[in-house]
Coordinates of C-alpha atoms in Angstrom, one line a residue:
Chain R
X103 CA -45.5 23.4 -7.5
X104 CA -43.7 26.0 -9.5
X105 CA -40.8 24.2 -11.3
X106 CA -38.3 27.1 -11.9
X107 CA -37.5 28.5 -8.5
X108 CA -34.7 30.3 -7.4
X109 CA -32.9 29.2 -4.3
X110 CA -34.5 32.1 -2.3
X111 CA -38.1 30.8 -3.6
X112 CA -37.1 27.2 -2.7
X113 CA -36.3 28.3 0.9
X114 CA -39.6 30.2 1.1
X115 CA -41.5 27.3 -0.1
X116 CA -39.6 25.1 2.6
X117 CA -40.9 27.4 5.2
X118 CA -44.4 27.3 3.9
X119 CA -44.5 23.5 3.5
X120 CA -41.4 21.4 4.0
X121 CA -38.2 20.4 2.5
X122 CA -39.7 16.8 2.0
X123 CA -42.5 18.4 0.0
X124 CA -40.2 20.5 -2.1
X125 CA -38.0 17.5 -2.8
X126 CA -41.1 15.4 -3.7
X127 CA -42.3 18.1 -6.1
X128 CA -38.9 17.9 -8.0
X129 CA -39.1 14.1 -8.2
X130 CA -42.5 14.3 -9.7
X131 CA -41.2 16.7 -12.3
X132 CA -38.2 14.3 -12.8
X133 CA -40.6 11.2 -13.2
X134 CA -42.4 12.9 -16.1
X135 CA -39.0 14.0 -17.7
X136 CA -38.6 13.6 -21.6
X137 CA -34.9 14.7 -21.7
X138 CA -32.9 11.9 -20.1
X139 CA -31.1 14.4 -17.9
X140 CA -30.5 12.1 -15.0
X141 CA -28.6 8.7 -15.0
X142 CA -29.4 8.2 -11.4
X143 CA -32.2 9.5 -9.2
X144 CA -31.5 9.3 -5.6
X145 CA -33.6 6.9 -3.5
X146 CA -32.2 8.7 -0.6
X147 CA -33.4 12.2 -1.4
X148 CA -36.7 12.1 0.4
X149 CA -35.3 10.6 3.5
X150 CA -32.5 13.3 3.5
X151 CA -35.1 16.0 3.1
X152 CA -37.2 14.6 5.9
X153 CA -34.3 14.5 8.2
X154 CA -33.7 18.1 7.6
X155 CA -37.4 18.8 8.5
X156 CA -37.1 16.9 11.7
X157 CA -33.9 17.7 13.0
X158 CA -33.7 21.3 11.7
X159 CA -30.6 22.7 9.9
X160 CA -28.9 26.1 10.0
X161 CA -26.9 25.7 6.7
X162 CA -27.4 28.2 3.9
X163 CA -28.9 25.4 1.7
X164 CA -31.0 23.7 4.4
X165 CA -33.5 21.4 2.4
X166 CA -32.6 22.8 -1.1
X167 CA -32.2 20.0 -3.7
X168 CA -29.4 20.0 -6.2
X169 CA -28.4 17.8 -9.2
X170 CA -24.8 16.5 -9.5
X171 CA -22.8 15.7 -12.6
X172 CA -22.2 11.8 -12.7
X173 CA -18.4 12.4 -12.5
X174 CA -18.5 13.8 -9.0
X175 CA -18.2 11.2 -6.2
X176 CA -21.4 10.9 -3.8
X177 CA -21.3 8.0 -1.2
X178 CA -24.1 5.5 -2.0
X179 CA -24.9 6.8 -5.5
X180 CA -23.4 5.2 -8.6
X181 CA -20.7 7.2 -10.3
X182 CA -20.6 6.2 -13.8
X183 CA -18.9 9.0 -15.7
X184 CA -21.3 8.1 -18.5
X185 CA -19.3 5.0 -19.3
X186 CA -19.8 1.2 -19.3
X187 CA -16.3 0.7 -17.7
X188 CA -17.7 2.1 -14.4
X189 CA -20.8 0.1 -14.5
X190 CA -21.8 -0.8 -11.0
X191 CA -19.2 1.4 -9.3
X192 CA -20.5 3.1 -6.2
X193 CA -17.8 5.7 -4.4
X194 CA -16.9 4.8 -0.8
X195 CA -16.2 8.6 -0.3
X196 CA -17.7 12.0 -0.9
X197 CA -16.0 14.7 -3.1
X198 CA -15.0 17.7 -1.3
X199 CA -17.8 19.7 -3.0
X200 CA -20.3 17.1 -1.8
X201 CA -19.1 17.2 1.8
X202 CA -19.6 21.2 1.6
X203 CA -23.0 20.9 0.1
X204 CA -24.1 18.3 2.6
X205 CA -22.7 20.5 5.5
X206 CA -24.8 23.4 4.0
X207 CA -28.0 21.3 4.2
X208 CA -28.4 20.6 0.6
X209 CA -30.4 17.5 -0.6
X210 CA -28.9 15.5 -3.5
X211 CA -31.6 14.8 -6.1
X212 CA -29.5 12.6 -8.3
X213 CA -26.7 12.2 -10.7
X214 CA -26.8 13.8 -14.2
X215 CA -25.8 12.7 -17.5
X216 CA -22.7 13.8 -19.3
X217 CA -20.5 13.0 -22.2
X218 CA -18.4 9.7 -21.4
X219 CA -15.7 10.9 -18.9
X220 CA -16.6 14.5 -19.7
X221 CA -15.3 14.4 -23.2
X222 CA -17.5 16.1 -25.5
X223 CA -19.8 19.1 -26.3
X224 CA -23.0 17.5 -27.0
X225 CA -23.7 14.8 -24.4
X226 CA -24.2 12.3 -27.0
X227 CA -21.5 9.9 -26.1
X228 CA -22.8 8.7 -22.8
X229 CA -23.3 5.0 -22.4
X230 CA -26.7 5.9 -21.0
X231 CA -27.9 7.7 -24.1
X232 CA -28.1 11.4 -25.2
X233 CA -29.8 14.1 -23.3
X234 CA -32.3 16.1 -25.3
X235 CA -32.2 19.9 -25.1
X236 CA -35.4 21.2 -23.4
X237 CA -35.8 23.9 -26.0
X238 CA -36.0 21.4 -28.8
X239 CA -35.9 17.6 -28.1
X240 CA -34.1 16.8 -31.2
X241 CA -31.1 19.0 -30.5
X242 CA -28.3 18.6 -28.0
X243 CA -28.1 20.3 -24.7
X244 CA -24.3 20.8 -25.2
X245 CA -21.7 19.0 -23.2
X246 CA -20.1 17.7 -21.3
X247 CA -22.3 18.8 -18.5
X248 CA -25.6 18.5 -20.6
X249 CA -27.4 16.7 -18.2
X250 CA -26.9 19.3 -15.4
X251 CA -27.9 22.2 -17.7
X252 CA -30.9 20.5 -19.2
X253 CA -32.3 19.5 -15.7
X254 CA -32.0 23.1 -14.7
X255 CA -33.5 24.4 -17.9
X256 CA -36.4 22.0 -17.7
X257 CA -37.1 22.8 -14.0
X258 CA -36.0 19.3 -12.8
X259 CA -33.8 21.0 -10.2
X260 CA -33.2 24.5 -9.0
X261 CA -29.5 24.2 -9.6
X262 CA -26.7 21.8 -10.4
X263 CA -23.0 21.2 -10.4
X264 CA -21.0 20.4 -13.5
X265 CA -17.3 20.3 -14.4
X266 CA -15.6 22.4 -17.0
X267 CA -12.5 21.2 -18.8
X268 CA -12.8 23.0 -22.2
X269 CA -16.2 24.7 -21.7
X270 CA -18.2 21.9 -20.2
X271 CA -20.3 24.0 -17.9
X272 CA -20.5 27.2 -20.2
X273 CA -21.4 25.3 -23.5
X274 CA -24.6 23.5 -22.1
X275 CA -25.4 26.6 -20.1
X276 CA -25.4 28.7 -23.5
X277 CA -27.3 25.9 -25.4
X278 CA -30.0 25.5 -22.8
X279 CA -30.5 29.1 -21.7
X280 CA -29.1 28.9 -18.0
X281 CA -26.3 30.5 -16.2
X282 CA -22.9 28.5 -15.8
X283 CA -19.5 29.5 -14.3
X284 CA -16.2 28.2 -14.7
X285 CA -14.4 29.3 -11.7
X286 CA -10.7 30.3 -11.6
X287 CA -8.3 27.3 -11.6
X288 CA -7.7 26.2 -8.0
X289 CA -10.8 28.1 -6.5
X290 CA -12.9 24.8 -6.0
X291 CA -11.3 21.5 -4.9
X292 CA -11.2 18.7 -7.5
X293 CA -10.9 16.1 -4.7
X294 CA -13.3 13.4 -5.6
X295 CA -14.1 14.5 -9.1
X296 CA -13.0 11.7 -11.7
X297 CA -10.0 13.3 -13.4
X298 CA -10.0 13.7 -17.2
X299 CA -7.5 16.6 -17.7
X300 CA -6.6 17.9 -14.3
X301 CA -4.6 21.0 -15.2
X302 CA -7.7 22.5 -17.2
X303 CA -10.7 21.3 -15.2
X304 CA -12.9 22.8 -12.5
X305 CA -16.1 22.1 -10.8
X306 CA -18.6 24.8 -11.8
X307 CA -22.1 25.7 -10.8
X308 CA -25.3 25.9 -13.2
X309 CA -28.4 27.8 -12.2
X310 CA -31.4 29.9 -13.4
X311 CA -29.9 33.1 -12.3
X312 CA -26.6 34.6 -11.2
X313 CA -27.6 35.1 -7.6
X314 CA -27.8 31.4 -7.2
X315 CA -24.4 30.9 -8.8
X316 CA -22.9 33.2 -6.1
X317 CA -24.8 31.1 -3.5
X318 CA -23.4 27.8 -4.5
X319 CA -20.0 29.2 -5.0
X320 CA -19.9 30.7 -1.5
X321 CA -20.6 27.0 -0.3
X322 CA -18.3 25.1 -2.6
X323 CA -15.2 27.3 -3.0
X324 CA -12.3 27.4 -0.7
X325 CA -9.1 25.5 0.2
X326 CA -8.8 21.7 0.4
X327 CA -5.6 20.3 1.6
X328 CA -6.4 17.0 -0.3
X329 CA -6.1 18.8 -3.7
X330 CA -2.6 20.2 -4.1
X331 CA -3.8 22.7 -6.8
X332 CA -6.5 24.2 -4.3
X333 CA -6.1 27.9 -3.3
X334 CA -7.6 29.7 -0.4
X335 CA -8.7 33.0 -2.3
X336 CA -11.0 34.4 0.4
X337 CA -13.4 35.3 -2.4
X338 CA -16.8 36.5 -1.2
X339 CA -19.2 35.8 -4.1
X340 CA -22.7 37.0 -3.0
X341 CA -21.2 40.3 -2.0
X342 CA -20.3 40.8 -5.7
X343 CA -23.8 41.2 -6.6
X344 CA -24.1 44.8 -7.2
X345 CA -26.5 46.2 -10.1
X346 CA -23.9 48.6 -11.4
X347 CA -21.4 48.5 -14.3
X348 CA -20.6 52.1 -14.4
X349 CA -16.9 52.9 -15.3
X350 CA -16.4 49.1 -16.1
X351 CA -13.9 48.6 -19.0
X352 CA -14.9 45.9 -21.4
X353 CA -12.7 44.4 -24.0
X354 CA -13.9 42.8 -27.0
X355 CA -11.5 40.4 -28.5
X356 CA -12.2 40.1 -32.3
X357 CA -10.6 36.5 -32.4
X358 CA -13.7 35.2 -30.6
X359 CA -15.9 36.5 -33.5
X360 CA -14.2 34.4 -36.0
X361 CA -15.2 32.8 -39.3
X362 CA -18.2 30.6 -39.0
X363 CA -20.0 32.5 -36.3
X364 CA -23.7 32.1 -36.5
X365 CA -25.2 35.6 -37.3
X366 CA -28.1 35.4 -34.9
X367 CA -25.5 34.7 -32.2
X368 CA -23.3 37.5 -33.2
X369 CA -26.2 39.9 -33.3
X370 CA -27.4 38.6 -29.8
X371 CA -23.9 39.2 -28.2
X372 CA -23.4 42.6 -29.7
X373 CA -26.7 43.7 -28.5
X374 CA -25.8 42.5 -25.0
X375 CA -22.5 44.4 -25.3
X376 CA -24.4 47.5 -26.2
X377 CA -26.6 47.0 -23.3
X378 CA -23.6 47.1 -21.0
X379 CA -22.4 50.4 -22.8
X380 CA -25.9 51.9 -22.1
X381 CA -25.6 51.0 -18.6
X382 CA -22.4 53.0 -18.2
X383 CA -19.6 50.7 -19.2
X384 CA -17.2 51.4 -22.0
X385 CA -16.0 49.4 -24.6
X386 CA -12.8 48.8 -26.6
X387 CA -11.5 46.3 -29.1
X388 CA -8.6 44.0 -27.9
X389 CA -6.4 41.8 -29.7
X390 CA -5.5 38.2 -28.8
X391 CA -3.3 37.0 -31.6
X392 CA -2.7 33.5 -30.2
X393 CA -6.3 32.6 -29.5
X394 CA -6.5 31.1 -33.0
X395 CA -4.0 28.4 -31.8
X396 CA -5.8 27.7 -28.4
X397 CA -8.0 24.9 -29.7
X398 CA -5.2 22.7 -31.0
X399 CA -3.0 23.3 -27.8
X400 CA -6.0 22.6 -25.7
X401 CA -6.8 19.2 -27.3
X402 CA -3.2 18.0 -27.1
X403 CA -2.8 18.9 -23.5
X404 CA -6.4 17.5 -22.7
X405 CA -5.8 14.2 -24.5
X406 CA -2.3 13.9 -23.1
X407 CA -3.6 14.2 -19.5
X408 CA -6.6 12.0 -20.3
X409 CA -4.4 9.2 -21.7
X410 CA -2.6 9.2 -18.4
X411 CA -5.6 9.8 -16.0
X412 CA -7.8 7.0 -17.6
X413 CA -5.0 4.3 -17.4
X414 CA -6.4 3.6 -13.9
X415 CA -9.6 1.9 -15.6
X416 CA -8.2 -1.6 -15.9
X417 CA -11.1 -3.7 -14.6
X418 CA -9.0 -5.0 -11.7
X419 CA -10.7 -3.2 -8.7
X420 CA -14.0 -1.8 -9.8
X421 CA -16.5 -1.5 -12.7
X422 CA -16.8 -3.5 -15.7
X423 CA -14.3 -6.6 -16.4
X424 CA -13.9 -8.7 -19.7
X425 CA -12.5 -12.0 -19.6
X426 CA -9.0 -12.5 -20.9
X427 CA -6.6 -15.5 -20.6
X428 CA -3.8 -13.6 -18.9
X429 CA -3.7 -10.0 -17.3
X430 CA -2.6 -8.0 -20.4
X431 CA -5.5 -9.6 -22.4
X432 CA -8.1 -9.0 -19.7
X433 CA -7.0 -5.3 -19.4
X434 CA -6.9 -4.6 -23.2
X435 CA -10.3 -6.3 -23.8
X436 CA -11.9 -4.6 -20.8
X437 CA -10.5 -1.1 -22.0
X438 CA -11.8 -1.8 -25.5
X439 CA -15.2 -3.1 -24.6
X440 CA -15.7 -0.6 -21.6
X441 CA -14.6 2.5 -23.3
X442 CA -16.7 4.2 -26.0
X443 CA -15.4 5.4 -29.3
X444 CA -14.5 9.1 -28.6
X445 CA -12.9 8.2 -25.1
X446 CA -10.6 5.6 -27.0
X447 CA -9.9 8.1 -29.7
X448 CA -8.6 10.7 -27.1
X449 CA -6.7 8.1 -25.1
X450 CA -5.0 6.9 -28.3
X451 CA -4.1 10.5 -29.6
X452 CA -3.0 11.5 -26.0
X453 CA -0.6 8.3 -26.0
X454 CA 0.7 9.3 -29.3
X455 CA 1.5 12.9 -28.4
X456 CA 3.2 11.6 -25.3
X457 CA 5.2 8.8 -27.0
X458 CA 8.9 8.6 -27.7
X459 CA 9.8 10.8 -30.7
X460 CA 6.5 12.9 -30.6
X461 CA 6.5 14.5 -27.0
X462 CA 8.3 17.6 -28.1
X463 CA 6.4 18.0 -31.4
X464 CA 2.9 17.8 -29.8
X465 CA 2.9 18.1 -26.0
X466 CA 5.8 20.2 -25.3
X467 CA 4.5 22.5 -28.2
X468 CA 1.1 22.6 -26.8
X469 CA 2.5 23.6 -23.4
X470 CA 4.5 26.5 -25.0
X471 CA 1.4 27.8 -27.0
X472 CA -0.5 27.6 -23.6
X473 CA 2.1 30.1 -22.5
X474 CA 1.3 32.5 -25.4
X475 CA -2.4 32.2 -24.8
X476 CA -2.1 33.0 -21.1
X477 CA 0.1 35.9 -22.0
X478 CA -2.8 37.1 -24.2
X479 CA -5.2 37.0 -21.4
X480 CA -2.8 38.8 -19.1
X481 CA -2.1 41.4 -21.5
X482 CA -5.7 42.0 -22.5
X483 CA -6.9 42.1 -18.9
X484 CA -4.1 44.6 -17.9
X485 CA -6.0 47.2 -20.1
X486 CA -9.8 46.2 -19.4
X487 CA -11.7 44.7 -16.5
X488 CA -13.5 42.1 -18.5
X489 CA -13.7 40.3 -21.8
X490 CA -16.9 39.6 -23.6
X491 CA -17.6 37.3 -26.4
X492 CA -20.0 34.6 -27.6
X493 CA -19.9 31.5 -25.4
X494 CA -20.3 29.3 -28.3
X495 CA -20.2 30.2 -32.1
X496 CA -23.6 28.7 -32.9
X497 CA -26.9 27.7 -31.2
X498 CA -27.5 24.0 -30.2
X499 CA -27.0 21.6 -33.1
X500 CA -29.1 18.6 -34.1
X501 CA -28.7 15.2 -32.3
X502 CA -26.4 13.2 -34.6
X503 CA -25.3 16.3 -36.8
X504 CA -21.8 16.3 -35.7
X505 CA -20.8 13.2 -34.0
X506 CA -19.3 11.4 -36.8
X507 CA -16.7 14.0 -37.5
X508 CA -14.7 14.5 -34.4
X509 CA -12.8 17.6 -35.6
X510 CA -16.2 19.5 -36.5
X511 CA -17.2 18.6 -33.0
X512 CA -13.9 19.9 -31.4
X513 CA -14.1 23.2 -33.4
X514 CA -17.4 24.1 -31.7
X515 CA -15.1 24.6 -28.3
X516 CA -13.2 27.4 -30.0
X517 CA -14.4 30.2 -27.7
X518 CA -14.6 28.4 -24.6
X519 CA -11.2 26.2 -24.3
X520 CA -8.8 29.3 -24.1
X521 CA -10.2 30.1 -20.6
X522 CA -9.2 26.7 -19.4
X523 CA -5.7 27.1 -20.9
X524 CA -5.3 30.3 -18.9
X525 CA -7.3 29.4 -15.9
X526 CA -9.2 32.5 -15.7
X527 CA -13.0 32.9 -14.5
X528 CA -15.6 32.9 -17.1
X529 CA -19.4 32.9 -16.9
X530 CA -22.0 32.2 -19.6
X531 CA -25.3 34.0 -19.3
X532 CA -28.5 33.9 -21.5
X533 CA -28.4 37.1 -23.9
X534 CA -31.0 36.4 -26.5
X535 CA -32.3 33.8 -28.8
X536 CA -31.7 32.9 -32.5
X537 CA -34.1 30.5 -34.4
X538 CA -35.9 30.1 -31.1
X539 CA -32.7 28.7 -29.4
X540 CA -31.0 30.5 -26.5
X541 CA -27.6 32.3 -27.0
X542 CA -24.9 32.7 -24.3
X543 CA -22.8 35.8 -23.6
X544 CA -19.4 34.8 -22.2
X545 CA -18.0 37.1 -19.4
X546 CA -14.4 36.4 -18.6
X547 CA -12.2 38.1 -16.0
X548 CA -8.8 38.1 -14.2
X549 CA -7.9 35.1 -12.1
X550 CA -9.9 35.3 -8.7
X551 CA -11.8 38.4 -9.9
X552 CA -15.2 36.4 -10.1
X553 CA -16.7 39.4 -8.0
X554 CA -16.4 41.4 -11.3
X555 CA -17.5 38.7 -13.6
X556 CA -20.6 38.1 -11.4
X557 CA -21.1 41.9 -10.9
X558 CA -21.4 42.2 -14.7
X559 CA -23.7 39.2 -15.1
X560 CA -25.8 40.2 -12.4
X561 CA -26.4 43.8 -13.6
X562 CA -27.1 42.4 -17.1
X563 CA -29.7 40.0 -15.5
X564 CA -31.3 42.8 -13.5
X565 CA -31.8 45.0 -16.8
X566 CA -32.9 42.3 -19.1
X567 CA -35.4 39.4 -19.0
X568 CA -33.7 36.6 -21.1
X569 CA -33.1 34.4 -17.9
X570 CA -36.7 34.4 -17.1
X571 CA -37.6 32.7 -20.6
X572 CA -38.6 29.0 -20.3
X573 CA -38.4 26.2 -22.9
X574 CA -41.7 25.7 -24.8
X575 CA -41.4 21.9 -25.0
X576 CA -41.7 21.4 -21.2
X577 CA -43.5 24.5 -20.0
Chain O
X286 CA 1.0 10.8 -40.9
X287 CA -0.2 7.7 -38.6
X288 CA 0.2 4.3 -40.4
X289 CA -1.9 1.1 -39.4
X290 CA 1.2 -0.1 -37.7
X291 CA 1.3 3.1 -35.6
X292 CA -2.3 2.5 -34.5
X293 CA -1.6 -1.0 -33.4
X294 CA 1.5 0.2 -31.6
X295 CA -0.4 3.0 -29.7
X296 CA -3.1 0.6 -28.9
X297 CA -0.6 -1.9 -27.4
X298 CA 0.8 1.1 -25.4
X299 CA -2.6 2.3 -24.2
X300 CA -3.6 -1.3 -23.4
X301 CA -6.7 -1.1 -25.9
X302 CA -7.5 -4.0 -28.0
X303 CA -8.1 -2.8 -31.7
X304 CA -9.3 -5.0 -34.4
X305 CA -8.4 -4.8 -38.0
X306 CA -11.5 -2.8 -39.2
X307 CA -11.2 -0.2 -36.3
X308 CA -7.4 0.2 -37.0
X309 CA -8.2 1.7 -40.5
X310 CA -11.2 3.8 -39.0
X311 CA -8.7 5.3 -36.2
X312 CA -6.1 5.8 -38.7
X313 CA -8.3 8.1 -40.8
X314 CA -9.9 10.1 -37.9
X315 CA -6.8 10.4 -36.0
X316 CA -4.7 11.6 -39.0
X317 CA -7.5 14.4 -39.5
X318 CA -7.2 15.7 -36.0
X319 CA -3.3 15.5 -36.1
X320 CA -3.3 17.4 -39.4
X321 CA -5.3 20.1 -37.6
X322 CA -2.6 19.9 -34.6
X323 CA 0.0 20.8 -37.1
X324 CA -1.0 24.1 -37.4
X325 CA 0.9 24.9 -34.2
X326 CA 4.1 24.5 -36.3
X327 CA 3.4 27.9 -37.7
X328 CA 4.0 29.6 -34.4
X329 CA 7.9 30.1 -33.4
X330 CA 8.1 29.1 -29.6
X331 CA 11.9 28.5 -29.3
X332 CA 12.2 31.1 -26.6
X333 CA 8.8 30.4 -24.9
X334 CA 8.8 28.4 -21.6
X335 CA 6.1 25.7 -21.2
X336 CA 3.1 26.3 -18.9
X337 CA 2.3 23.0 -17.2
X338 CA -0.3 24.5 -15.2
X339 CA -1.7 28.0 -14.3
X340 CA -1.7 28.2 -10.6
X341 CA 1.7 29.4 -9.6
X342 CA 2.2 27.1 -6.5
X343 CA 5.2 24.9 -5.9
X344 CA 6.1 22.2 -3.5
X345 CA 2.8 21.8 -1.6
X346 CA 3.9 20.0 1.5
X347 CA 1.7 18.9 4.6
X348 CA 2.7 17.3 7.9
X349 CA 3.2 13.5 7.6
X350 CA 0.3 12.4 9.9
X351 CA -1.0 8.9 10.0
X352 CA -4.6 9.0 9.4
X353 CA -7.4 6.5 9.0
X354 CA -7.8 5.1 5.6
X355 CA -10.6 3.1 3.8
X356 CA -11.2 -0.5 5.4
X357 CA -10.2 -3.5 3.2
X358 CA -13.8 -4.3 3.2
X359 CA -14.7 -1.0 1.7
X360 CA -11.8 -1.1 -0.9
X361 CA -13.0 -4.6 -1.9
X362 CA -16.7 -3.7 -2.1
X363 CA -16.7 -2.6 -5.7
X364 CA -15.5 -5.9 -7.2
X365 CA -16.8 -9.5 -7.4
X366 CA -13.2 -10.6 -8.2
X367 CA -11.7 -11.2 -4.9
X368 CA -10.0 -13.8 -2.7
X369 CA -8.5 -13.8 0.8
X370 CA -8.9 -10.1 1.1
X371 CA -7.2 -9.3 -2.2
X372 CA -8.1 -8.5 -5.9
X373 CA -8.0 -11.5 -8.0
X374 CA -6.8 -11.2 -11.5
X375 CA -5.7 -13.5 -14.4
X376 CA -2.1 -14.7 -14.4
X377 CA 0.4 -12.1 -15.9
X378 CA 2.1 -12.8 -19.2

């Protein structure tokens, strides 16, 4: 069976053979995997596919397999968030996006690896061990949705769901050479997704091509009354897939090409921007002066929200519990032994930023800087249709290279986190290679203007062949 | 600058046990990150309103309708520590 199939090809294959055979084909590929992309492979996948063969299904994804990041709740499958503290926890309800996928006929292949509680840019902090980048097994796949991106790149799933709080879909998409979309804040319900920083995060799709991203968005996006930040935008994603960028105005913010950018990344991204110009788009430089402060603002807000959201993990109702002579000792030991170093670091920093005497200096200040960052986006996107920049300032780094120094690791999110502060949509598409590793082009748009973002990404894909390249290690 | 005493106090607030050696490690790593956060002081923000979240929606209401919730059995299914239909925890204090 061909490993790297588009959704359309998977559907043709199902017609030729059966959903069961297609799912079995992917399970066989997963069985031989060298990348540790899955934490759990579903033992119900074949049964689910067989049911679709027997009963028939009219949904747009009838029998199409998908991989799910392990912080999104699926009934009957363990939901670990890559953490010891949730060891053994099996959700009793489905996330909104899972309900939508099952209604559409999708088959859940399994749950993919991630940085613990989605905190990281390398998928090295998972309790279940790091995931390897399919392009070079000694390198990270990016994070935190590293498992989801890596399994798509390795042909272990046609597409996958991740979550993006500060770049967690786009970063691994760039490092693994696949497409990843961070939708507009509010476009996809977060009900049933384990919260890390809820004012920033969105569920987002990862796939081998832009069309599959649009197919998936048409299934998962839409209003959900169980998420009070959910918005019914009535956006039609597949209709946006037009091979034409004539007349589109592209803004290039110089702040996204800052000091420390890898020359190979810079070259690939500029080549991509010139490609758009040759296809009829126009380019102008734009300035976003507060972008340089976005990273600090992002981390203060994310850590503050994390310290509050992760307070629920106390060993009382589910997951790991340590012994303690009284309730306080039990909770404090459970959290000390159940959380990994990076998660504890972020909880402690968040607790500090919210504590008496420091709230105004850190948290309130960060929220004000967020306003300035958002204003930068509003202003820039009032003069141009899209913004383009590198997704990551460098290609995938080596496993172990940055993990000891948190600040160095945080700095790699410099180009992705401003988008989450502003809530705008952004897609990363493969746009070239440097040192044999994929480079991602980031295309950002106005809130709920995914159609223009996807139209540009689709046009780029139709006129280049980067998205058809496969990793040598697993080919 | 965060001191060892600060780390111990934050650990207590966050309900995370931190041993002596970890206190020193956290102090160093947290201080380097806080120093980085300090760059925000350069930016004047006296007249800027904070943005708590970007979706400009307020007061999301729905009808107060009674719906079915998870059963007691389902809710207790994820723990071994239960007694008489409740979660069993060590004594408080």
